[in-house]
CSV table of N, CA and C in Angstrom, one decimal:
chain,number,residue,atom,x,y,z
A,1,MET,N,-54.8,-18.0,-7.6
A,1,MET,CA,-55.0,-18.4,-8.9
A,1,MET,C,-55.1,-19.9,-8.9
A,2,THR,N,-56.2,-20.5,-9.6
A,2,THR,CA,-56.3,-21.9,-9.6
A,2,THR,C,-55.5,-22.5,-10.8
A,3,ALA,N,-55.1,-23.7,-10.5
A,3,ALA,CA,-54.3,-24.4,-11.5
A,3,ALA,C,-55.1,-24.8,-12.7
A,4,GLY,N,-54.5,-24.9,-13.9
A,4,GLY,CA,-55.2,-25.3,-15.1
A,4,GLY,C,-55.7,-26.7,-14.9
A,5,LEU,N,-56.5,-27.2,-15.9
A,5,LEU,CA,-57.1,-28.5,-15.8
A,5,LEU,C,-56.3,-29.4,-16.7
A,6,LEU,N,-56.0,-30.6,-16.2
A,6,LEU,CA,-55.5,-31.7,-17.0
A,6,LEU,C,-56.7,-32.7,-17.1
A,7,LEU,N,-57.1,-32.9,-18.4
A,7,LEU,CA,-58.2,-33.9,-18.6
A,7,LEU,C,-57.5,-35.2,-19.2
A,8,VAL,N,-57.9,-36.3,-18.5
A,8,VAL,CA,-57.4,-37.6,-19.0
A,8,VAL,C,-58.6,-38.4,-19.3
A,9,THR,N,-58.7,-38.9,-20.5
A,9,THR,CA,-59.9,-39.7,-20.9
A,9,THR,C,-59.5,-41.0,-21.6
A,10,VAL,N,-60.0,-42.1,-21.1
A,10,VAL,CA,-59.7,-43.4,-21.7
A,10,VAL,C,-60.7,-43.8,-22.7
A,11,GLY,N,-61.7,-43.0,-22.9
A,11,GLY,CA,-62.8,-43.4,-23.9
A,11,GLY,C,-63.8,-44.3,-23.3
A,12,THR,N,-64.6,-44.9,-24.1
A,12,THR,CA,-65.8,-45.7,-23.6
A,12,THR,C,-65.7,-47.2,-24.0
A,13,ASP,N,-64.6,-47.6,-24.6
A,13,ASP,CA,-64.4,-49.0,-24.9
A,13,ASP,C,-64.5,-49.8,-23.6
A,14,HIS,N,-65.1,-51.1,-23.7
A,14,HIS,CA,-65.2,-51.9,-22.5
A,14,HIS,C,-63.9,-52.5,-21.9
A,15,HIS,N,-62.9,-52.4,-22.7
A,15,HIS,CA,-61.6,-52.9,-22.2
A,15,HIS,C,-61.0,-51.9,-21.2
A,16,PRO,N,-60.5,-52.4,-20.0
A,16,PRO,CA,-59.8,-51.4,-19.1
A,16,PRO,C,-58.6,-50.8,-19.8
A,17,PHE,N,-58.3,-49.6,-19.4
A,17,PHE,CA,-57.1,-48.9,-19.8
A,17,PHE,C,-56.3,-48.4,-18.6
A,18,ASP,N,-56.0,-49.4,-17.7
A,18,ASP,CA,-55.3,-49.1,-16.4
A,18,ASP,C,-54.0,-48.4,-16.7
A,19,ARG,N,-53.3,-48.7,-17.8
A,19,ARG,CA,-52.0,-48.2,-18.0
A,19,ARG,C,-52.1,-46.6,-18.1
A,20,LEU,N,-53.0,-46.1,-18.8
A,20,LEU,CA,-53.1,-44.6,-18.9
A,20,LEU,C,-53.4,-44.0,-17.6
A,21,VAL,N,-54.3,-44.6,-16.8
A,21,VAL,CA,-54.6,-44.1,-15.4
A,21,VAL,C,-53.4,-44.1,-14.6
A,22,ARG,N,-52.6,-45.2,-14.6
A,22,ARG,CA,-51.4,-45.3,-13.8
A,22,ARG,C,-50.4,-44.2,-14.2
A,23,TRP,N,-50.2,-44.0,-15.6
A,23,TRP,CA,-49.3,-43.0,-16.0
A,23,TRP,C,-49.7,-41.6,-15.6
A,24,ALA,N,-51.0,-41.3,-15.6
A,24,ALA,CA,-51.4,-40.0,-15.2
A,24,ALA,C,-51.2,-39.9,-13.7
A,25,ASP,N,-51.5,-41.0,-12.9
A,25,ASP,CA,-51.3,-41.0,-11.5
A,25,ASP,C,-49.8,-40.7,-11.2
A,26,ALA,N,-48.9,-41.3,-11.9
A,26,ALA,CA,-47.5,-41.1,-11.6
A,26,ALA,C,-47.1,-39.7,-11.9
A,27,TRP,N,-47.6,-39.1,-13.0
A,27,TRP,CA,-47.3,-37.7,-13.3
A,27,TRP,C,-47.8,-36.8,-12.2
A,28,LEU,N,-49.0,-37.0,-11.8
A,28,LEU,CA,-49.7,-36.2,-10.8
A,28,LEU,C,-48.9,-36.2,-9.5
A,29,ALA,N,-48.5,-37.5,-9.1
A,29,ALA,CA,-47.7,-37.6,-7.9
A,29,ALA,C,-46.4,-36.9,-7.9
A,30,GLY,N,-45.8,-36.8,-9.1
A,30,GLY,CA,-44.5,-36.1,-9.2
A,30,GLY,C,-44.6,-34.6,-9.4
A,31,HIS,N,-45.9,-34.1,-9.6
A,31,HIS,CA,-46.1,-32.7,-9.9
A,31,HIS,C,-47.3,-32.2,-9.0
A,32,PRO,N,-47.2,-32.4,-7.7
A,32,PRO,CA,-48.4,-32.1,-6.9
A,32,PRO,C,-48.8,-30.6,-7.1
A,33,GLY,N,-50.1,-30.4,-7.3
A,33,GLY,CA,-50.6,-29.1,-7.4
A,33,GLY,C,-50.4,-28.4,-8.7
A,34,ALA,N,-49.7,-29.0,-9.6
A,34,ALA,CA,-49.3,-28.4,-10.9
A,34,ALA,C,-50.6,-28.1,-11.7
A,35,LEU,N,-51.5,-29.1,-11.8
A,35,LEU,CA,-52.8,-29.0,-12.5
A,35,LEU,C,-53.9,-29.7,-11.7
A,36,ARG,N,-55.1,-29.2,-11.8
A,36,ARG,CA,-56.2,-29.9,-11.3
A,36,ARG,C,-56.4,-31.0,-12.4
A,37,CYS,N,-57.0,-32.1,-11.9
A,37,CYS,CA,-57.1,-33.2,-12.9
A,37,CYS,C,-58.5,-33.8,-12.8
A,38,LEU,N,-59.1,-34.1,-14.0
A,38,LEU,CA,-60.3,-34.8,-14.2
A,38,LEU,C,-60.0,-36.0,-15.0
A,39,MET,N,-60.3,-37.2,-14.5
A,39,MET,CA,-60.0,-38.4,-15.3
A,39,MET,C,-61.4,-39.1,-15.6
A,40,GLN,N,-61.6,-39.5,-16.8
A,40,GLN,CA,-62.7,-40.3,-17.2
A,40,GLN,C,-62.1,-41.7,-17.4
A,41,THR,N,-62.5,-42.6,-16.5
A,41,THR,CA,-61.8,-43.9,-16.4
A,41,THR,C,-62.4,-45.1,-17.1
A,42,GLY,N,-63.7,-45.0,-17.5
A,42,GLY,CA,-64.3,-46.1,-18.1
A,42,GLY,C,-64.3,-47.3,-17.1
A,43,THR,N,-63.9,-48.5,-17.6
A,43,THR,CA,-63.9,-49.7,-16.8
A,43,THR,C,-62.5,-49.9,-16.1
A,44,SER,N,-61.6,-48.9,-16.2
A,44,SER,CA,-60.3,-48.9,-15.6
A,44,SER,C,-60.4,-48.7,-14.1
A,45,ALA,N,-59.3,-49.1,-13.4
A,45,ALA,CA,-59.3,-48.9,-12.0
A,45,ALA,C,-59.2,-47.4,-11.7
A,46,PRO,N,-59.9,-46.9,-10.7
A,46,PRO,CA,-59.9,-45.5,-10.3
A,46,PRO,C,-58.4,-45.0,-10.0
A,47,PRO,N,-58.2,-43.8,-10.2
A,47,PRO,CA,-56.8,-43.2,-9.9
A,47,PRO,C,-56.5,-43.4,-8.4
A,48,ALA,N,-55.2,-43.5,-8.1
A,48,ALA,CA,-54.8,-43.6,-6.7
A,48,ALA,C,-54.6,-42.2,-6.1
A,49,THR,N,-54.3,-41.2,-7.0
A,49,THR,CA,-54.1,-39.8,-6.6
A,49,THR,C,-55.5,-39.2,-6.3
A,50,PRO,N,-55.5,-38.0,-5.6
A,50,PRO,CA,-56.8,-37.4,-5.3
A,50,PRO,C,-57.4,-36.7,-6.5
A,51,ALA,N,-57.2,-37.2,-7.7
A,51,ALA,CA,-57.8,-36.6,-8.9
A,51,ALA,C,-59.3,-36.8,-8.8
A,52,ASP,N,-60.0,-35.8,-9.4
A,52,ASP,CA,-61.5,-35.9,-9.6
A,52,ASP,C,-61.7,-36.9,-10.7
A,53,TRP,N,-62.5,-37.9,-10.6
A,53,TRP,CA,-62.7,-38.9,-11.6
A,53,TRP,C,-64.2,-39.3,-11.7
A,54,ARG,N,-64.5,-39.7,-12.9
A,54,ARG,CA,-65.8,-40.3,-13.2
A,54,ARG,C,-65.6,-41.5,-14.2
A,55,ALA,N,-66.4,-42.5,-14.1
A,55,ALA,CA,-66.3,-43.6,-15.0
A,55,ALA,C,-66.6,-43.1,-16.4
A,56,TYR,N,-67.6,-42.3,-16.5
A,56,TYR,CA,-68.0,-41.8,-17.9
A,56,TYR,C,-68.5,-40.4,-17.7
A,57,LEU,N,-68.3,-39.6,-18.8
A,57,LEU,CA,-68.8,-38.2,-18.8
A,57,LEU,C,-69.8,-38.1,-20.0
A,58,GLU,N,-70.8,-37.4,-19.7
A,58,GLU,CA,-71.8,-37.1,-20.8
A,58,GLU,C,-71.0,-36.3,-21.9
A,59,PHE,N,-71.5,-36.4,-23.1
A,59,PHE,CA,-70.8,-35.7,-24.2
A,59,PHE,C,-70.6,-34.3,-24.0
A,60,ASP,N,-71.6,-33.5,-23.5
A,60,ASP,CA,-71.4,-32.1,-23.3
A,60,ASP,C,-70.4,-31.8,-22.2
A,61,ALA,N,-70.4,-32.6,-21.2
A,61,ALA,CA,-69.4,-32.4,-20.1
A,61,ALA,C,-68.0,-32.7,-20.6
A,62,LEU,N,-67.8,-33.7,-21.4
A,62,LEU,CA,-66.5,-34.0,-22.0
A,62,LEU,C,-66.1,-32.8,-22.9
A,63,GLN,N,-66.9,-32.3,-23.7
A,63,GLN,CA,-66.6,-31.2,-24.6
A,63,GLN,C,-66.2,-30.0,-23.7
A,64,ALA,N,-67.0,-29.7,-22.7
A,64,ALA,CA,-66.7,-28.5,-21.8
A,64,ALA,C,-65.3,-28.7,-21.2
A,65,ALA,N,-65.0,-29.9,-20.7
A,65,ALA,CA,-63.7,-30.2,-20.0
A,65,ALA,C,-62.6,-30.0,-21.1
A,66,MET,N,-62.8,-30.5,-22.3
A,66,MET,CA,-61.8,-30.3,-23.3
A,66,MET,C,-61.5,-28.8,-23.6
A,67,ARG,N,-62.6,-28.1,-23.6
A,67,ARG,CA,-62.5,-26.6,-23.9
A,67,ARG,C,-61.7,-25.9,-22.8
A,68,GLU,N,-61.9,-26.4,-21.6
A,68,GLU,CA,-61.3,-25.7,-20.4
A,68,GLU,C,-59.8,-26.2,-20.2
A,69,ALA,N,-59.5,-27.4,-20.7
A,69,ALA,CA,-58.3,-28.1,-20.3
A,69,ALA,C,-57.0,-27.4,-20.8
A,70,ALA,N,-56.0,-27.3,-19.9
A,70,ALA,CA,-54.7,-26.9,-20.3
A,70,ALA,C,-54.0,-28.0,-21.1
A,71,ALA,N,-54.3,-29.2,-20.8
A,71,ALA,CA,-53.8,-30.4,-21.5
A,71,ALA,C,-54.8,-31.5,-21.5
A,72,VAL,N,-54.9,-32.2,-22.6
A,72,VAL,CA,-55.8,-33.4,-22.8
A,72,VAL,C,-54.9,-34.6,-23.1
A,73,VAL,N,-55.0,-35.6,-22.2
A,73,VAL,CA,-54.3,-36.8,-22.5
A,73,VAL,C,-55.4,-37.9,-22.7
A,74,CYS,N,-55.3,-38.5,-23.9
A,74,CYS,CA,-56.4,-39.4,-24.3
A,74,CYS,C,-55.9,-40.7,-25.0
A,75,HIS,N,-56.9,-41.6,-25.1
A,75,HIS,CA,-56.7,-42.8,-25.8
A,75,HIS,C,-56.6,-42.4,-27.3
A,76,GLY,N,-56.4,-43.4,-28.2
A,76,GLY,CA,-56.1,-43.1,-29.6
A,76,GLY,C,-57.4,-43.1,-30.5
A,77,GLY,N,-58.5,-42.9,-29.9
A,77,GLY,CA,-59.7,-42.9,-30.7
A,77,GLY,C,-59.9,-41.7,-31.6
A,78,PRO,N,-60.1,-41.9,-32.9
A,78,PRO,CA,-60.2,-40.7,-33.8
A,78,PRO,C,-61.2,-39.7,-33.3
A,79,GLY,N,-62.4,-40.1,-32.8
A,79,GLY,CA,-63.4,-39.1,-32.3
A,79,GLY,C,-62.9,-38.3,-31.2
A,80,THR,N,-62.2,-38.9,-30.2
A,80,THR,CA,-61.7,-38.1,-29.1
A,80,THR,C,-60.6,-37.2,-29.5
A,81,ILE,N,-59.7,-37.7,-30.4
A,81,ILE,CA,-58.6,-36.8,-30.8
A,81,ILE,C,-59.1,-35.6,-31.6
A,82,LEU,N,-60.0,-35.9,-32.6
A,82,LEU,CA,-60.5,-34.8,-33.4
A,82,LEU,C,-61.4,-33.9,-32.5
A,83,GLY,N,-62.2,-34.4,-31.6
A,83,GLY,CA,-63.0,-33.6,-30.7
A,83,GLY,C,-62.1,-32.7,-29.8
A,84,ALA,N,-61.0,-33.2,-29.3
A,84,ALA,CA,-60.1,-32.3,-28.6
A,84,ALA,C,-59.6,-31.2,-29.4
A,85,ARG,N,-59.2,-31.5,-30.7
A,85,ARG,CA,-58.7,-30.5,-31.6
A,85,ARG,C,-59.8,-29.4,-31.9
A,86,HIS,N,-61.0,-29.9,-32.1
A,86,HIS,CA,-62.1,-29.0,-32.3
A,86,HIS,C,-62.3,-28.0,-31.2
A,87,MET,N,-62.1,-28.5,-30.0
A,87,MET,CA,-62.2,-27.7,-28.8
A,87,MET,C,-61.0,-26.8,-28.5
A,88,GLY,N,-60.0,-26.9,-29.4
A,88,GLY,CA,-58.8,-26.0,-29.2
A,88,GLY,C,-57.6,-26.7,-28.5
A,89,ALA,N,-57.8,-27.9,-28.1
A,89,ALA,CA,-56.7,-28.6,-27.4
A,89,ALA,C,-55.8,-29.4,-28.4
A,90,VAL,N,-54.5,-29.5,-28.1
A,90,VAL,CA,-53.7,-30.4,-28.9
A,90,VAL,C,-53.5,-31.6,-27.9
A,91,PRO,N,-54.1,-32.8,-28.3
A,91,PRO,CA,-54.1,-33.9,-27.4
A,91,PRO,C,-52.7,-34.6,-27.3
A,92,ILE,N,-52.5,-35.2,-26.2
A,92,ILE,CA,-51.3,-36.1,-26.0
A,92,ILE,C,-52.0,-37.5,-26.0
A,93,VAL,N,-51.7,-38.2,-27.1
A,93,VAL,CA,-52.4,-39.4,-27.4
A,93,VAL,C,-51.6,-40.7,-27.0
A,94,VAL,N,-52.2,-41.5,-26.1
A,94,VAL,CA,-51.7,-42.8,-25.7
A,94,VAL,C,-52.6,-43.8,-26.3
A,95,PRO,N,-52.2,-44.4,-27.4
A,95,PRO,CA,-53.0,-45.4,-28.0
A,95,PRO,C,-53.1,-46.7,-27.2
A,96,ARG,N,-54.3,-47.3,-27.2
A,96,ARG,CA,-54.6,-48.6,-26.6
A,96,ARG,C,-53.8,-49.6,-27.4
A,97,GLN,N,-53.3,-50.7,-26.7
A,97,GLN,CA,-52.5,-51.7,-27.3
A,97,GLN,C,-53.2,-53.1,-27.2
A,98,HIS,N,-53.4,-53.8,-28.3
A,98,HIS,CA,-54.0,-55.1,-28.3
A,98,HIS,C,-53.2,-56.1,-27.4
A,99,ARG,N,-51.9,-56.1,-27.5
A,99,ARG,CA,-51.1,-57.1,-26.7
A,99,ARG,C,-51.2,-56.9,-25.2
A,100,LEU,N,-51.7,-55.7,-24.8
A,100,LEU,CA,-51.9,-55.5,-23.3
A,100,LEU,C,-53.3,-55.7,-22.9
A,101,GLY,N,-54.1,-56.2,-23.8
A,101,GLY,CA,-55.5,-56.4,-23.5
A,101,GLY,C,-56.4,-55.1,-23.4
A,102,GLU,N,-55.9,-54.1,-24.1
A,102,GLU,CA,-56.6,-52.8,-24.0
A,102,GLU,C,-57.6,-52.5,-25.1
A,103,HIS,N,-57.5,-53.4,-26.2
A,103,HIS,CA,-58.4,-53.2,-27.3
A,103,HIS,C,-58.4,-54.5,-28.1
A,104,VAL,N,-59.3,-54.6,-29.1
A,104,VAL,CA,-59.5,-55.8,-29.9
A,104,VAL,C,-58.4,-55.9,-31.0
A,105,ASP,N,-57.8,-54.8,-31.3
A,105,ASP,CA,-56.7,-54.8,-32.3
A,105,ASP,C,-55.8,-53.5,-32.1
A,106,ASP,N,-54.9,-53.3,-33.0
A,106,ASP,CA,-54.0,-52.1,-32.8
A,106,ASP,C,-54.4,-50.9,-33.8
A,107,HIS,N,-55.7,-50.8,-34.1
A,107,HIS,CA,-56.0,-49.6,-35.0
A,107,HIS,C,-55.7,-48.3,-34.3
A,108,GLN,N,-55.8,-48.2,-33.0
A,108,GLN,CA,-55.4,-46.9,-32.4
A,108,GLN,C,-53.9,-46.6,-32.5
A,109,VAL,N,-53.1,-47.6,-32.4
A,109,VAL,CA,-51.7,-47.4,-32.6
A,109,VAL,C,-51.4,-47.0,-34.0
A,110,ALA,N,-52.0,-47.6,-35.0
A,110,ALA,CA,-51.7,-47.3,-36.4
A,110,ALA,C,-52.2,-45.8,-36.7
A,111,PHE,N,-53.4,-45.5,-36.2
A,111,PHE,CA,-54.0,-44.2,-36.4
A,111,PHE,C,-53.1,-43.1,-35.7
A,112,ALA,N,-52.7,-43.3,-34.5
A,112,ALA,CA,-51.9,-42.3,-33.8
A,112,ALA,C,-50.6,-42.1,-34.4
A,113,ARG,N,-50.0,-43.2,-34.8
A,113,ARG,CA,-48.6,-43.1,-35.5
A,113,ARG,C,-48.7,-42.4,-36.8
A,114,ARG,N,-49.8,-42.6,-37.5
A,114,ARG,CA,-50.0,-41.9,-38.8
A,114,ARG,C,-50.1,-40.4,-38.6
A,115,LEU,N,-51.0,-40.0,-37.6
A,115,LEU,CA,-51.1,-38.6,-37.3
A,115,LEU,C,-49.8,-38.0,-36.9
A,116,ALA,N,-49.1,-38.7,-36.1
A,116,ALA,CA,-47.8,-38.2,-35.6
A,116,ALA,C,-46.8,-38.0,-36.8
A,117,ALA,N,-46.8,-39.0,-37.7
A,117,ALA,CA,-45.9,-38.9,-38.8
A,117,ALA,C,-46.2,-37.7,-39.7
A,118,GLU,N,-47.5,-37.4,-39.8
A,118,GLU,CA,-47.9,-36.3,-40.6
A,118,GLU,C,-47.8,-35.0,-39.9
A,119,GLY,N,-47.4,-35.0,-38.7
A,119,GLY,CA,-47.3,-33.7,-37.9
A,119,GLY,C,-48.7,-33.2,-37.6
A,120,GLY,N,-49.6,-34.1,-37.4
A,120,GLY,CA,-51.0,-33.7,-37.3
A,120,GLY,C,-51.6,-33.3,-36.0
A,121,GLU,N,-52.5,-34.1,-35.6
A,121,GLU,CA,-53.5,-33.7,-34.6
A,121,GLU,C,-53.1,-33.8,-33.1
A,122,GLY,N,-51.9,-34.2,-32.8
A,122,GLY,CA,-51.5,-34.3,-31.4
A,122,GLY,C,-50.1,-34.9,-31.2
A,123,PHE,N,-49.8,-35.1,-30.0
A,123,PHE,CA,-48.5,-35.7,-29.6
A,123,PHE,C,-48.7,-37.1,-29.3
A,124,LEU,N,-47.8,-38.0,-29.8
A,124,LEU,CA,-47.9,-39.4,-29.5
A,124,LEU,C,-47.0,-39.8,-28.3
A,125,ALA,N,-47.6,-40.5,-27.4
A,125,ALA,CA,-46.9,-41.0,-26.2
A,125,ALA,C,-47.1,-42.5,-26.2
A,126,GLU,N,-46.1,-43.3,-26.6
A,126,GLU,CA,-46.3,-44.7,-26.5
A,126,GLU,C,-45.6,-45.3,-25.3
A,127,THR,N,-44.8,-44.5,-24.6
A,127,THR,CA,-44.1,-45.0,-23.4
A,127,THR,C,-44.4,-43.9,-22.3
A,128,GLN,N,-44.2,-44.3,-21.1
A,128,GLN,CA,-44.5,-43.3,-20.0
A,128,GLN,C,-43.6,-42.1,-20.0
A,129,THR,N,-42.4,-42.3,-20.6
A,129,THR,CA,-41.4,-41.2,-20.7
A,129,THR,C,-41.5,-40.3,-21.9
A,130,ASP,N,-42.4,-40.7,-22.9
A,130,ASP,CA,-42.5,-39.9,-24.1
A,130,ASP,C,-43.0,-38.5,-23.8
């Protein structure tokens, strides 16, 4: 039996989101073989683990991966969050933070917190241990 798929996507913003890649690497290192992993890394550093990764995925490939995924860990972009939900996944949302140089402002933090407060579209992870 093959392990389920963990999809990690940082989105397409030009700011690196190394923090999310590092968090996913740490989880994978602590759970070897638990899930197959596909990471969409954008301009972030590639994963250190033997995860399958691509800088960018075509829209159809991303949608197919979301449909197949046992878990989707993503940045806080509304399109990605709602796209994952549309494909049947409940995303684990790690919003990009302005103070860490991950985005131009904190709109992803505000959006993800609002969804979490409403019990909505996914799970909010603002720290590595969430």
